[in-house]
Amino acid sequence: MLGEVYEIDLDMLKNMDIYEDEGSLYNRRTALVENESRTLNAYIYVYAKEINEQEIKGGRWNMKNSDRVWYACYGSNMLEARFRCYIDGEKRCFHDVEIQNTGCRDKTLWIDSRFLSHKGELYFAKESSKWGGGVAFFDHNGTGSVYMRLYNITWEQMLEVQKQEGLEWYGNLILLGCDTSGIPIYTVTAESRDRASAPSDAYYSVIKDALVKECGIDEHKAIKYLEAAME
């Protein structure tokens, strides 16, 4: 079984115990893990109840609609105005392309936003009817780094955003981890990697605007990053 190992301190371990509901929903156990260079003991969380296969596939577990989560986006949604379309459903124009989504039932905007990079690979695939070219996807098996913007929204909004993205394209809901207070970080991507497809100029520009103007990435570095994703 493949996985990732993180080195954390005791305070983080206590937060993880709280988040995983250790002793009730999960039991913390030790396991021997290894890679090409070394072997060590690590903590793992083992589900303490009967397994409901359908619940696992849906990614819901015991989440409530009002629970807070971080939605980690890496494509056009990194631009704040673009992501607002998924929340409020209003029509907006980006580089001469008009975009409108259905919006969420709860149109309350995110209460916080953060920026980070996460292990993986950004790539462009499919053919968008809105943008006229490939769109961004996240390959969690990649060995590079992917720039991501996090929005603190509700679990209900997270699922509605995924539905608006299109479950046939973004049906893979991935838990990337959790922050220091135990709030889970989710992203969405494709179930499997498709052949590459270059993004349109408009879509490319929206992502670059987000990286440079809102996330503080040097323009030259942002261009190099996006060009690498198109190779």
Tab-separated table of C-alpha atoms in Angstrom:
chain	number	residue	atom	x	y	z
A	1	MET	CA	0.000	0.000	0.000
A	2	LEU	CA	1.361	3.412	-0.996
A	3	GLY	CA	1.193	6.499	1.212
A	4	GLU	CA	2.974	9.608	2.399
A	5	VAL	CA	4.851	10.104	5.671
A	6	TYR	CA	5.066	13.473	7.429
A	7	GLU	CA	7.273	14.487	10.331
A	8	ILE	CA	5.152	16.373	12.881
A	9	ASP	CA	5.467	17.550	16.484
A	10	LEU	CA	3.400	16.476	19.501
A	11	ASP	CA	1.035	19.450	19.208
A	12	MET	CA	0.199	18.494	15.631
A	13	LEU	CA	-0.290	14.867	16.709
A	14	LYS	CA	-2.792	16.006	19.346
A	15	ASN	CA	-4.640	18.025	16.696
A	16	MET	CA	-4.669	15.010	14.381
A	17	ASP	CA	-6.130	12.868	17.175
A	18	ILE	CA	-8.925	15.418	17.592
A	19	TYR	CA	-9.596	15.674	13.870
A	20	GLU	CA	-9.579	11.886	13.354
A	21	ASP	CA	-11.735	11.405	16.485
A	22	GLU	CA	-9.106	8.994	17.796
A	23	GLY	CA	-10.545	6.259	19.990
A	24	SER	CA	-14.010	6.563	18.478
A	25	LEU	CA	-13.995	6.938	14.685
A	26	TYR	CA	-10.319	5.954	14.259
A	27	ASN	CA	-7.716	4.172	16.337
A	28	ARG	CA	-4.121	5.403	16.158
A	29	ARG	CA	-1.672	2.550	15.592
A	30	THR	CA	2.001	2.177	14.660
A	31	ALA	CA	3.116	0.647	11.384
A	32	LEU	CA	6.462	-0.143	9.783
A	33	VAL	CA	6.894	1.905	6.583
A	34	GLU	CA	9.752	1.953	4.103
A	35	ASN	CA	11.030	3.552	0.922
A	36	GLU	CA	14.158	3.068	-1.171
A	37	SER	CA	16.465	4.494	1.491
A	38	ARG	CA	15.161	3.642	4.948
A	39	THR	CA	12.585	1.964	7.186
A	40	LEU	CA	10.859	3.569	10.171
A	41	ASN	CA	7.876	3.356	12.498
A	42	ALA	CA	5.005	5.736	11.801
A	43	TYR	CA	1.560	6.393	13.173
A	44	ILE	CA	-1.465	5.458	11.095
A	45	TYR	CA	-5.190	5.867	11.777
A	46	VAL	CA	-7.298	2.730	11.388
A	47	TYR	CA	-11.049	3.065	10.909
A	48	ALA	CA	-12.726	1.782	14.069
A	49	LYS	CA	-16.204	1.081	12.702
A	50	GLU	CA	-17.756	-1.115	10.055
A	51	ILE	CA	-16.791	-0.120	6.536
A	52	ASN	CA	-19.496	1.315	4.299
A	53	GLU	CA	-18.086	0.977	0.791
A	54	GLN	CA	-20.528	3.462	-0.750
A	55	GLU	CA	-19.675	6.085	1.860
A	56	ILE	CA	-15.957	5.730	1.119
A	57	LYS	CA	-16.485	6.155	-2.630
A	58	GLY	CA	-18.522	9.297	-2.030
A	59	GLY	CA	-15.822	10.785	0.165
A	60	ARG	CA	-18.377	11.928	2.756
A	61	TRP	CA	-17.634	9.899	5.848
A	62	ASN	CA	-19.368	11.691	8.724
A	63	MET	CA	-19.003	15.263	7.413
A	64	LYS	CA	-21.861	17.684	8.031
A	65	ASN	CA	-22.931	20.262	5.440
A	66	SER	CA	-21.961	23.112	7.773
A	67	ASP	CA	-18.475	21.758	8.546
A	68	ARG	CA	-15.626	24.004	7.389
A	69	VAL	CA	-13.129	22.723	4.835
A	70	TRP	CA	-10.388	24.188	2.682
A	71	TYR	CA	-10.958	23.908	-1.052
A	72	ALA	CA	-7.541	23.816	-2.742
A	73	CYS	CA	-7.707	24.986	-6.361
A	74	TYR	CA	-4.903	25.130	-8.896
A	75	GLY	CA	-6.587	26.301	-12.132
A	76	SER	CA	-8.678	29.338	-13.006
A	77	ASN	CA	-10.366	29.231	-9.588
A	78	MET	CA	-7.190	30.604	-8.057
A	79	LEU	CA	-8.446	33.970	-9.341
A	80	GLU	CA	-10.871	35.243	-6.712
A	81	ALA	CA	-13.369	36.730	-9.176
A	82	ARG	CA	-13.493	33.429	-11.092
A	83	PHE	CA	-14.168	31.373	-7.973
A	84	ARG	CA	-16.974	33.735	-6.974
A	85	CYS	CA	-18.893	32.465	-10.015
A	86	TYR	CA	-19.091	29.043	-8.348
A	87	ILE	CA	-20.454	30.561	-5.142
A	88	ASP	CA	-22.846	33.325	-6.248
A	89	GLY	CA	-23.658	32.173	-9.784
A	90	GLU	CA	-23.194	35.638	-11.316
A	91	LYS	CA	-21.942	36.095	-14.883
A	92	ARG	CA	-18.457	37.555	-15.266
A	93	CYS	CA	-16.099	38.167	-18.167
A	94	PHE	CA	-12.459	37.052	-18.206
A	95	HIS	CA	-10.288	38.097	-21.134
A	96	ASP	CA	-13.374	38.389	-23.383
A	97	VAL	CA	-14.781	35.020	-22.279
A	98	GLU	CA	-18.139	35.175	-20.459
A	99	ILE	CA	-18.430	32.664	-17.624
A	100	GLN	CA	-21.471	31.796	-15.513
A	101	ASN	CA	-22.049	28.908	-13.134
A	102	THR	CA	-25.179	27.856	-11.273
A	103	GLY	CA	-23.709	28.885	-7.920
A	104	CYS	CA	-24.205	27.294	-4.507
A	105	ARG	CA	-27.386	27.203	-2.490
A	106	ASP	CA	-25.457	28.925	0.289
A	107	LYS	CA	-23.974	31.960	-1.447
A	108	THR	CA	-21.946	33.068	1.578
A	109	LEU	CA	-18.400	33.807	0.454
A	110	TRP	CA	-15.346	32.099	1.925
A	111	ILE	CA	-14.195	33.312	5.336
A	112	ASP	CA	-10.466	33.033	4.575
A	113	SER	CA	-8.062	32.378	1.720
A	114	ARG	CA	-4.470	31.115	1.715
A	115	PHE	CA	-1.770	30.228	-0.788
A	116	LEU	CA	0.580	27.246	-0.744
A	117	SER	CA	2.425	24.762	-2.929
A	118	HIS	CA	1.771	21.035	-2.691
A	119	LYS	CA	3.599	17.984	-3.982
A	120	GLY	CA	2.240	16.852	-7.337
A	121	GLU	CA	2.048	17.970	-10.949
A	122	LEU	CA	-0.118	20.441	-12.830
A	123	TYR	CA	-1.178	19.444	-16.352
A	124	PHE	CA	-3.726	20.527	-18.952
A	125	ALA	CA	-6.145	18.124	-20.651
A	126	LYS	CA	-9.663	17.750	-22.138
A	127	GLU	CA	-11.329	20.421	-24.297
A	128	SER	CA	-13.444	23.046	-22.518
A	129	SER	CA	-16.540	24.365	-24.284
A	130	LYS	CA	-16.321	27.520	-22.151
A	131	TRP	CA	-12.644	28.342	-22.599
A	132	GLY	CA	-11.923	26.660	-25.923
A	133	GLY	CA	-8.915	24.601	-24.880
A	134	GLY	CA	-7.490	22.336	-22.209
A	135	VAL	CA	-8.110	22.979	-18.518
A	136	ALA	CA	-6.031	22.332	-15.408
A	137	PHE	CA	-5.830	19.032	-13.556
A	138	PHE	CA	-3.790	17.860	-10.563
A	139	ASP	CA	-1.714	14.686	-10.635
A	140	HIS	CA	-1.070	13.752	-7.005
A	141	ASN	CA	1.503	11.179	-8.117
A	142	GLY	CA	3.716	13.880	-9.609
A	143	THR	CA	7.044	14.640	-7.983
A	144	GLY	CA	7.046	18.403	-8.522
A	145	SER	CA	5.147	21.209	-6.777
A	146	VAL	CA	1.746	22.662	-7.625
A	147	TYR	CA	0.681	26.167	-6.638
A	148	MET	CA	-2.683	26.126	-4.902
A	149	ARG	CA	-5.035	28.698	-3.459
A	150	LEU	CA	-7.168	27.602	-0.514
A	151	TYR	CA	-10.663	28.906	0.207
A	152	ASN	CA	-12.357	28.221	3.533
A	153	ILE	CA	-15.902	27.167	2.637
A	154	THR	CA	-18.462	24.672	3.950
A	155	TRP	CA	-18.544	20.981	3.100
A	156	GLU	CA	-21.864	21.529	1.335
A	157	GLN	CA	-20.319	24.254	-0.841
A	158	MET	CA	-17.305	22.005	-1.535
A	159	LEU	CA	-19.531	19.262	-2.952
A	160	GLU	CA	-21.573	21.766	-4.964
A	161	VAL	CA	-18.412	23.307	-6.422
A	162	GLN	CA	-17.233	19.829	-7.438
A	163	LYS	CA	-20.590	19.177	-9.105
A	164	GLN	CA	-20.329	22.464	-11.016
A	165	GLU	CA	-16.810	21.547	-12.102
A	166	GLY	CA	-18.327	18.380	-13.579
A	167	LEU	CA	-18.097	14.974	-11.927
A	168	GLU	CA	-17.209	13.362	-15.249
A	169	TRP	CA	-14.038	15.489	-15.330
A	170	TYR	CA	-13.400	16.244	-11.643
A	171	GLY	CA	-14.888	13.206	-9.950
A	172	ASN	CA	-11.832	12.457	-7.813
A	173	LEU	CA	-12.129	14.202	-4.438
A	174	ILE	CA	-8.731	14.117	-2.712
A	175	LEU	CA	-7.940	14.848	0.920
A	176	LEU	CA	-4.544	16.584	0.879
A	177	GLY	CA	-4.238	16.779	4.662
A	178	CYS	CA	-5.412	19.266	7.260
A	179	ASP	CA	-4.232	22.567	8.685
A	180	THR	CA	-2.866	23.105	12.191
A	181	SER	CA	-6.374	23.475	13.609
A	182	GLY	CA	-7.567	20.213	12.077
A	183	ILE	CA	-9.572	21.647	9.157
A	184	PRO	CA	-9.312	19.241	6.197
A	185	ILE	CA	-7.915	20.386	2.841
A	186	TYR	CA	-9.594	18.968	-0.263
A	187	THR	CA	-9.040	19.303	-3.970
A	188	VAL	CA	-10.729	17.767	-7.016
A	189	THR	CA	-9.207	16.297	-10.153
A	190	ALA	CA	-9.731	13.614	-12.784
A	191	GLU	CA	-10.054	9.924	-11.946
A	192	SER	CA	-7.263	9.181	-14.435
A	193	ARG	CA	-4.823	11.228	-16.460
A	194	ASP	CA	-5.898	12.089	-20.012
A	195	ARG	CA	-3.742	13.115	-22.959
A	196	ALA	CA	-2.394	16.650	-22.878
A	197	SER	CA	-4.332	19.538	-24.421
A	198	ALA	CA	-3.009	23.107	-24.453
A	199	PRO	CA	-5.113	25.771	-22.690
A	200	SER	CA	-6.621	28.720	-24.543
A	201	ASP	CA	-4.953	32.123	-24.222
A	202	ALA	CA	-7.822	33.345	-22.032
A	203	TYR	CA	-7.641	30.407	-19.617
A	204	TYR	CA	-3.844	30.619	-19.448
A	205	SER	CA	-4.073	34.365	-18.719
A	206	VAL	CA	-6.579	33.880	-15.887
A	207	ILE	CA	-4.252	31.458	-14.107
A	208	LYS	CA	-1.250	33.691	-14.688
A	209	ASP	CA	-3.193	36.713	-13.347
A	210	ALA	CA	-4.038	34.744	-10.214
A	211	LEU	CA	-0.437	33.639	-9.653
A	212	VAL	CA	1.104	37.065	-10.252
A	213	LYS	CA	-1.511	39.560	-9.067
A	214	GLU	CA	-3.127	37.687	-6.196
A	215	CYS	CA	-0.652	35.027	-5.064
A	216	GLY	CA	2.503	37.127	-5.368
A	217	ILE	CA	4.456	34.871	-7.732
A	218	ASP	CA	7.101	36.562	-9.888
A	219	GLU	CA	5.768	36.814	-13.462
A	220	HIS	CA	8.787	35.109	-15.028
A	221	LYS	CA	8.487	32.265	-12.514
A	222	ALA	CA	4.741	31.965	-13.148
A	223	ILE	CA	5.241	31.745	-16.915
A	224	LYS	CA	7.953	29.107	-16.510
A	225	TYR	CA	5.670	27.123	-14.192
A	226	LEU	CA	2.741	27.166	-16.643
A	227	GLU	CA	4.935	26.348	-19.635
A	228	ALA	CA	6.277	23.291	-17.784
A	229	ALA	CA	2.682	22.138	-17.229
A	230	MET	CA	2.069	22.250	-20.992
A	231	GLU	CA	5.073	20.091	-21.929
